[in-house]
Amino acid sequence: MPNKLNALSQVPGAFCFLPPARNPAPTDLMGCRHGSPAAHWDREPVPATCSRRVAGGGLGSAPNYSAPRTATASRRHRFMERIRSRIRITSKRFGLMTLLGCLIALGLSGCTRNEPPADLVLVNGAEPDSLDPAIIATQTEMRIVKALYEGLTRLEGKHATAEPALAHRWDMSPDGAIYTFHLRTNAFWSTGQPITAEDVVWSWRRALDPLTGAEYASQLFFIKGAEDYSTGKTNAATGKPFTPADIAVRALDPHTLRVELIGPTAFFLDLCAFPTLAVVPRFWIEQHGDRWLLTQPVPSNGAYTLEFWRLNDRVRLRRNARHWDIANIHSELVDFLPIKSATTALNLYETGAADVIWDKNLVPNELMDVLGKRPDCHKFDYLGTYFFRFNLKRKPFTDVRVRRAFALALDRQKLAAKIARSGETPTSHFTPKGMGVYEPPEGWGYDPEQARKLLAEAGFPGGKDFPPFHYLFKTDKLDEQVGVELQEMWRKELGVKMELRAMEPKVYYSAQSALDYDLSRSSWIGDYNDPNTFLDMFMSGSGNNRTGWANPTYDNLIRTANLQTDPKKRAALLRQAETLLIRDDLPIVPLWFYAGVNFYDPKKIEGIHANLLDEHPIHTIRRKK
């Protein structure tokens, strides 16, 4: 008890989950001080007059908002300003009852802002790095962007299948290679301008522009000419590089779009719902350049508009009054809270400061034995894989024998049983089962004797003379636990010593993309219900590869498979490709398949349906009246 009281006495100001007081008003990412019109991008620290922490720290910790805020902007891939923020994190661990007591005792201390409460509050994960559909790469960003920007289709919430969005209907050629989309005549930007087929053409060309640096540009490579242009290839007929005009997307009139694919693509309508293919406001981007998201009012075409983005506080969305489906947008104001700590997320949810915990990584894993039995804990099958990558540009992991040895020394059953408590399934293959006729191949199982033999053949008997190396992961308790277990397994079975290196999510992703690691924790959530969403990310030109691995045979197998109209022939080719990935070359090692977890009270919240993609359109979710 004395320790708790001492810790509590160190926390200045009031305790609450509300934003800081208005005087002086903080600056949000729209560049405005609240209570005044948007004016500029404030790069200077903005003092906060109200400390905002979870009282006593509860089960975890929350940001210390009494520290000065600093926001800086830098260019991402020479095109998009990336938002960076640094705050001091204070960690104090108390019991949940201490948290509740402090909230009751101190919650009336006047920590308020003169703005209405949200109709729906979602715990969303780490702070977004961007809200540009062409730039984003994480689940936390995509959840927000899907509410702000639509493509030709969108995913409905019950089964996560494509349904009409900006296009109200489409026609497909007999061979499945040409789509003609018919856009809605009542589709407008939130600022009043009509949305046209030319907007789609321009948006897709922008996503494919190498200067944009879109990590998911490859989602468009099924369109003729798209990959040639995006990867800077030379047109053999002209001797010049391919241009945007070579991309087979044409506006036939203001409301008709023709798209020619390289071949039949069964999942193309699902791709059209992916954020990278969302339509963005050309007129606004051409006027404001890289700062288009920092200038109000930002035009959107989704169910919501961007009200404000306040660093380390929340992203607030408002219902788009000009949306074509406004009658079915149920919540007026929606808040996305950037919470990285699972215990903090649970504190917010338990005290009623949040309605939904969306991300399964924001559920305290060590408490799942208890939490999993509650009626507000919703588990479901999930299209996601937890794995780690090798950096094939760094010795000794350039040697496939070393990589196989590390894979064979892993006891996945023990790892999953000890750490993953939400129903995860240990796996040696990367692609989950249950996607059509596809049956994935098995990778390397647990065989420590064979592992030691391979390591000795590679020149490191018993781990002797094995060079120092590290395992990179983002700051997360579960990821740290996995790292500790891997460290011990490899020490015991192979005699090697591994350093654990934790980084903040943004720094971690940057290091992984730059191949600044030896081994790195990773996960992949399917973008659509097809094996290709797992396998094409490791093609040589994919921004999501991040291993230094390039295999032309693998690339050709994926491309050839996706031109097949016979599902069984296609599955056989994809199986050959996955065998290269997880058995022959082994740039990655799968550990387990995720089980999805959401927290919400079904007596209070409606509009959420379990599906493989954990896809829950924001406009369908609401508090029950």
Coordinates of C-alpha atoms in Angstrom, one line a residue, residues 84-364:
R84 CA 6.3 11.8 -35.8
S85 CA 5.6 12.3 -32.1
R86 CA 7.5 11.7 -29.0
I87 CA 5.9 11.6 -25.6
R88 CA 7.2 10.4 -22.2
I89 CA 5.6 7.2 -21.1
T90 CA 5.1 6.7 -17.4
S91 CA 4.4 3.1 -16.1
K92 CA 2.8 2.5 -12.8
R93 CA 1.1 -0.9 -12.1
F94 CA -1.8 -0.8 -9.8
G95 CA -4.9 -3.1 -9.3
L96 CA -8.0 -2.4 -11.3
M97 CA -9.9 -1.4 -8.2
T98 CA -7.3 1.3 -7.5
L99 CA -7.9 2.6 -11.0
L100 CA -11.6 2.7 -10.5
G101 CA -11.3 4.3 -7.1
C102 CA -9.0 7.1 -8.4
L103 CA -11.3 7.8 -11.3
I104 CA -14.3 8.2 -9.0
A105 CA -12.3 10.3 -6.5
L106 CA -10.4 12.5 -9.0
G107 CA -12.6 12.4 -12.1
L108 CA -14.5 15.4 -11.1
S109 CA -11.5 17.7 -11.0
G110 CA -12.4 19.6 -14.1
C111 CA -10.3 18.0 -16.8
T112 CA -12.6 18.8 -19.7
R113 CA -12.7 20.2 -23.2
N114 CA -15.5 22.1 -24.7
E115 CA -16.4 19.5 -27.4
P116 CA -19.1 16.9 -27.5
P117 CA -18.4 13.3 -26.5
A118 CA -18.1 10.7 -29.3
D119 CA -21.0 8.4 -30.1
L120 CA -18.6 5.5 -30.5
V121 CA -15.1 5.1 -29.0
L122 CA -12.7 2.4 -30.4
V123 CA -9.3 1.4 -29.0
N124 CA -7.3 1.1 -32.2
G125 CA -3.7 0.4 -31.5
A126 CA -0.6 2.5 -32.3
E127 CA -0.7 6.1 -33.5
P128 CA -1.2 6.3 -37.3
D129 CA 1.8 7.2 -39.3
S130 CA -0.4 8.5 -42.1
L131 CA -4.0 8.7 -43.3
D132 CA -3.1 8.8 -47.0
P133 CA -4.7 5.7 -48.6
A134 CA -1.7 5.2 -50.9
I135 CA 0.8 5.4 -48.1
I136 CA -0.6 3.5 -45.2
A137 CA 0.6 0.0 -44.3
T138 CA -0.8 -1.0 -40.9
Q139 CA -4.1 -2.3 -39.6
T140 CA -4.5 0.6 -37.3
E141 CA -4.2 3.1 -40.2
M142 CA -6.5 1.0 -42.5
R143 CA -9.4 0.9 -40.0
I144 CA -9.5 4.7 -40.0
V145 CA -8.9 5.2 -43.7
K146 CA -11.6 2.8 -44.8
A147 CA -14.1 5.1 -43.0
L148 CA -12.6 8.2 -44.8
Y149 CA -12.0 6.9 -48.3
E150 CA -13.8 4.4 -50.5
G151 CA -12.9 2.7 -53.7
L152 CA -15.1 1.2 -56.4
T153 CA -16.2 -1.5 -53.9
R154 CA -16.1 -1.9 -50.1
L155 CA -16.2 -5.0 -47.8
E156 CA -19.5 -5.6 -46.0
G157 CA -19.4 -6.6 -42.4
K158 CA -21.0 -10.0 -42.1
H159 CA -18.8 -12.0 -44.4
A160 CA -16.2 -9.5 -45.5
T161 CA -17.1 -9.8 -49.2
A162 CA -17.1 -7.0 -51.8
E163 CA -20.2 -4.9 -52.3
P164 CA -20.9 -1.8 -54.4
A165 CA -19.4 1.4 -53.2
L166 CA -18.5 4.3 -55.6
A167 CA -19.4 1.9 -58.4
H168 CA -23.1 0.9 -58.1
R169 CA -22.6 -2.0 -60.7
W170 CA -20.1 -3.5 -63.1
D171 CA -19.8 -5.8 -66.1
M172 CA -17.2 -8.4 -66.7
S173 CA -16.0 -9.8 -70.1
P174 CA -16.5 -13.5 -70.8
D175 CA -12.8 -14.2 -70.2
G176 CA -12.8 -12.3 -66.8
A177 CA -10.1 -10.0 -67.9
I178 CA -12.0 -6.7 -68.5
Y179 CA -14.2 -4.9 -66.0
T180 CA -16.5 -2.0 -66.8
F181 CA -17.5 -0.1 -63.7
H182 CA -20.5 2.3 -63.6
L183 CA -20.0 5.0 -61.0
R184 CA -22.9 6.5 -58.9
T185 CA -24.2 9.8 -60.1
N186 CA -24.8 10.8 -56.5
A187 CA -21.2 10.2 -55.3
F188 CA -19.7 13.5 -54.1
W189 CA -16.7 14.6 -52.1
S190 CA -17.6 15.9 -48.7
T191 CA -16.8 19.4 -49.9
G192 CA -19.4 19.1 -52.7
Q193 CA -17.5 18.2 -55.9
P194 CA -18.7 15.3 -58.0
I195 CA -16.6 12.1 -58.1
T196 CA -15.7 11.0 -61.6
A197 CA -14.1 8.1 -63.4
E198 CA -11.1 10.4 -64.0
D199 CA -10.6 10.6 -60.2
V200 CA -10.3 6.9 -60.1
V201 CA -7.7 6.9 -63.0
W202 CA -5.7 9.6 -61.3
S203 CA -5.8 7.9 -57.9
W204 CA -4.6 4.6 -59.2
R205 CA -1.8 6.2 -61.2
R206 CA -0.7 8.1 -58.1
A207 CA -0.6 4.9 -56.0
L208 CA 1.6 3.3 -58.8
D209 CA 3.9 6.3 -59.1
P210 CA 7.3 5.2 -57.7
L211 CA 7.7 8.6 -56.0
T212 CA 4.6 7.8 -53.9
G213 CA 6.4 4.8 -52.3
A214 CA 3.2 2.9 -51.8
E215 CA 4.1 -0.4 -50.1
Y216 CA 0.9 -2.0 -51.5
A217 CA 1.3 -0.8 -55.0
S218 CA 1.5 -4.4 -56.0
Q219 CA -2.2 -4.7 -55.3
L220 CA -2.6 -2.9 -58.7
F221 CA -0.2 -5.1 -60.6
F222 CA -3.0 -7.3 -61.9
I223 CA -3.9 -4.4 -64.2
K224 CA -2.1 -4.4 -67.6
G225 CA 0.9 -2.0 -67.6
A226 CA 0.7 -1.3 -63.9
E227 CA 3.7 -3.2 -62.8
D228 CA 5.8 -2.1 -65.8
Y229 CA 5.2 1.5 -65.0
S230 CA 5.5 1.2 -61.2
T231 CA 8.8 -0.7 -61.4
G232 CA 10.3 1.6 -64.0
K233 CA 10.6 -0.9 -66.9
T234 CA 11.4 0.1 -70.4
N235 CA 8.9 -0.3 -73.2
A236 CA 10.6 -2.5 -75.8
A237 CA 8.5 -1.0 -78.6
T238 CA 9.4 2.6 -77.8
G239 CA 12.7 2.2 -76.0
K240 CA 11.4 4.6 -73.3
P241 CA 10.1 3.9 -69.8
F242 CA 6.5 3.0 -69.4
T243 CA 4.3 5.9 -68.5
P244 CA 1.0 6.3 -66.6
A245 CA -0.8 6.3 -70.0
D246 CA 0.3 2.7 -70.4
I247 CA -1.8 1.6 -67.4
A248 CA -4.9 -0.1 -68.8
V249 CA -7.4 2.0 -66.8
R250 CA -9.6 4.4 -68.9
A251 CA -12.4 6.8 -68.1
L252 CA -14.9 6.2 -70.9
D253 CA -17.1 9.1 -69.6
P254 CA -17.5 10.8 -66.2
H255 CA -19.3 7.8 -64.7
T256 CA -17.8 4.8 -66.6
L257 CA -14.5 3.2 -66.0
R258 CA -12.8 0.4 -68.0
V259 CA -10.1 -1.8 -66.5
E260 CA -8.1 -4.4 -68.4
L261 CA -6.4 -7.0 -66.3
I262 CA -3.4 -9.2 -67.3
G263 CA -5.7 -12.1 -66.9
P264 CA -8.7 -13.4 -65.0
T265 CA -8.4 -12.3 -61.3
A266 CA -11.0 -13.9 -59.1
F267 CA -10.3 -11.6 -56.2
F268 CA -10.2 -8.3 -58.2
L269 CA -13.4 -6.9 -56.7
D270 CA -11.9 -7.5 -53.2
L271 CA -8.8 -5.6 -54.3
C272 CA -11.0 -2.7 -55.3
A273 CA -12.0 -2.4 -51.7
F274 CA -8.5 -2.2 -50.4
P275 CA -7.3 1.3 -49.2
T276 CA -4.5 1.5 -51.8
L277 CA -7.2 1.5 -54.5
A278 CA -9.3 4.1 -52.7
V279 CA -10.2 7.3 -54.6
V280 CA -8.5 10.4 -53.3
P281 CA -9.3 14.1 -54.0
R282 CA -7.1 15.1 -57.0
F283 CA -8.1 18.7 -56.8
W284 CA -7.1 19.0 -53.2
I285 CA -3.8 17.2 -53.5
E286 CA -2.8 19.2 -56.6
Q287 CA -3.6 22.4 -54.7
H288 CA -1.9 21.5 -51.4
G289 CA 0.7 18.9 -52.4
D290 CA 2.2 16.8 -49.6
R291 CA 0.4 18.8 -47.0
W292 CA -3.1 17.9 -48.3
L293 CA -4.0 16.0 -45.1
L294 CA -2.9 19.0 -43.0
T295 CA -5.3 21.5 -44.5
Q296 CA -8.9 21.8 -43.5
P297 CA -11.5 20.8 -44.6
V298 CA -9.9 17.6 -46.0
P299 CA -12.3 16.2 -48.6
S300 CA -13.3 12.6 -48.1
N301 CA -15.7 10.3 -50.0
G302 CA -16.2 7.7 -47.3
A303 CA -18.9 7.4 -44.7
Y304 CA -16.9 9.8 -42.5
T305 CA -14.9 13.0 -42.6
L306 CA -11.8 13.9 -40.6
E307 CA -12.8 16.1 -37.7
F308 CA -9.4 16.2 -36.2
W309 CA -6.3 14.2 -35.5
R310 CA -4.7 15.0 -32.2
L311 CA -1.4 13.3 -31.6
N312 CA -1.3 10.8 -28.8
D313 CA -5.0 11.5 -28.0
R314 CA -7.4 10.5 -30.7
V315 CA -8.5 10.6 -34.3
R316 CA -12.1 11.9 -34.5
L317 CA -14.4 11.3 -37.4
R318 CA -17.7 12.9 -38.2
R319 CA -20.5 11.5 -40.4
N320 CA -20.2 12.6 -44.0
A321 CA -23.4 14.5 -44.7
R322 CA -22.8 14.1 -48.5
H323 CA -22.2 10.4 -48.5
W324 CA -24.4 8.4 -51.0
D325 CA -25.4 6.0 -48.2
I326 CA -25.9 8.4 -45.3
A327 CA -29.1 6.8 -44.2
N328 CA -27.1 3.8 -43.1
I329 CA -24.3 5.7 -41.2
H330 CA -25.3 5.1 -37.6
S331 CA -22.9 7.1 -35.5
E332 CA -22.3 10.9 -35.8
L333 CA -18.9 11.1 -34.1
V334 CA -16.4 8.3 -33.8
D335 CA -13.1 8.4 -31.9
F336 CA -10.1 6.1 -32.6
L337 CA -7.8 6.0 -29.6
P338 CA -4.1 5.4 -30.3
I339 CA -3.3 2.9 -27.5
K340 CA -0.3 0.6 -27.7
S341 CA -0.5 -1.0 -24.3
A342 CA -2.9 -4.0 -23.8
T343 CA -3.4 -3.3 -20.2
T344 CA -4.1 0.4 -20.8
A345 CA -6.6 -0.6 -23.4
L346 CA -8.4 -2.9 -21.0
N347 CA -8.4 -0.1 -18.4
L348 CA -10.1 2.2 -20.8
Y349 CA -12.7 -0.4 -21.8
E350 CA -13.4 -1.5 -18.2
T351 CA -14.1 2.0 -17.0
G352 CA -16.4 2.8 -19.9
A353 CA -14.0 5.2 -21.6
A354 CA -14.0 3.0 -24.7
D355 CA -16.8 0.9 -26.3
V356 CA -14.7 -1.6 -28.3
I357 CA -11.2 -3.1 -28.2
W358 CA -10.6 -4.0 -31.8
D359 CA -7.1 -5.2 -32.1
K360 CA -6.4 -8.6 -30.6
N361 CA -2.9 -7.4 -29.6
L362 CA -4.6 -5.0 -27.2
V363 CA -6.0 -7.8 -25.1
P364 CA -3.7 -8.7 -22.1

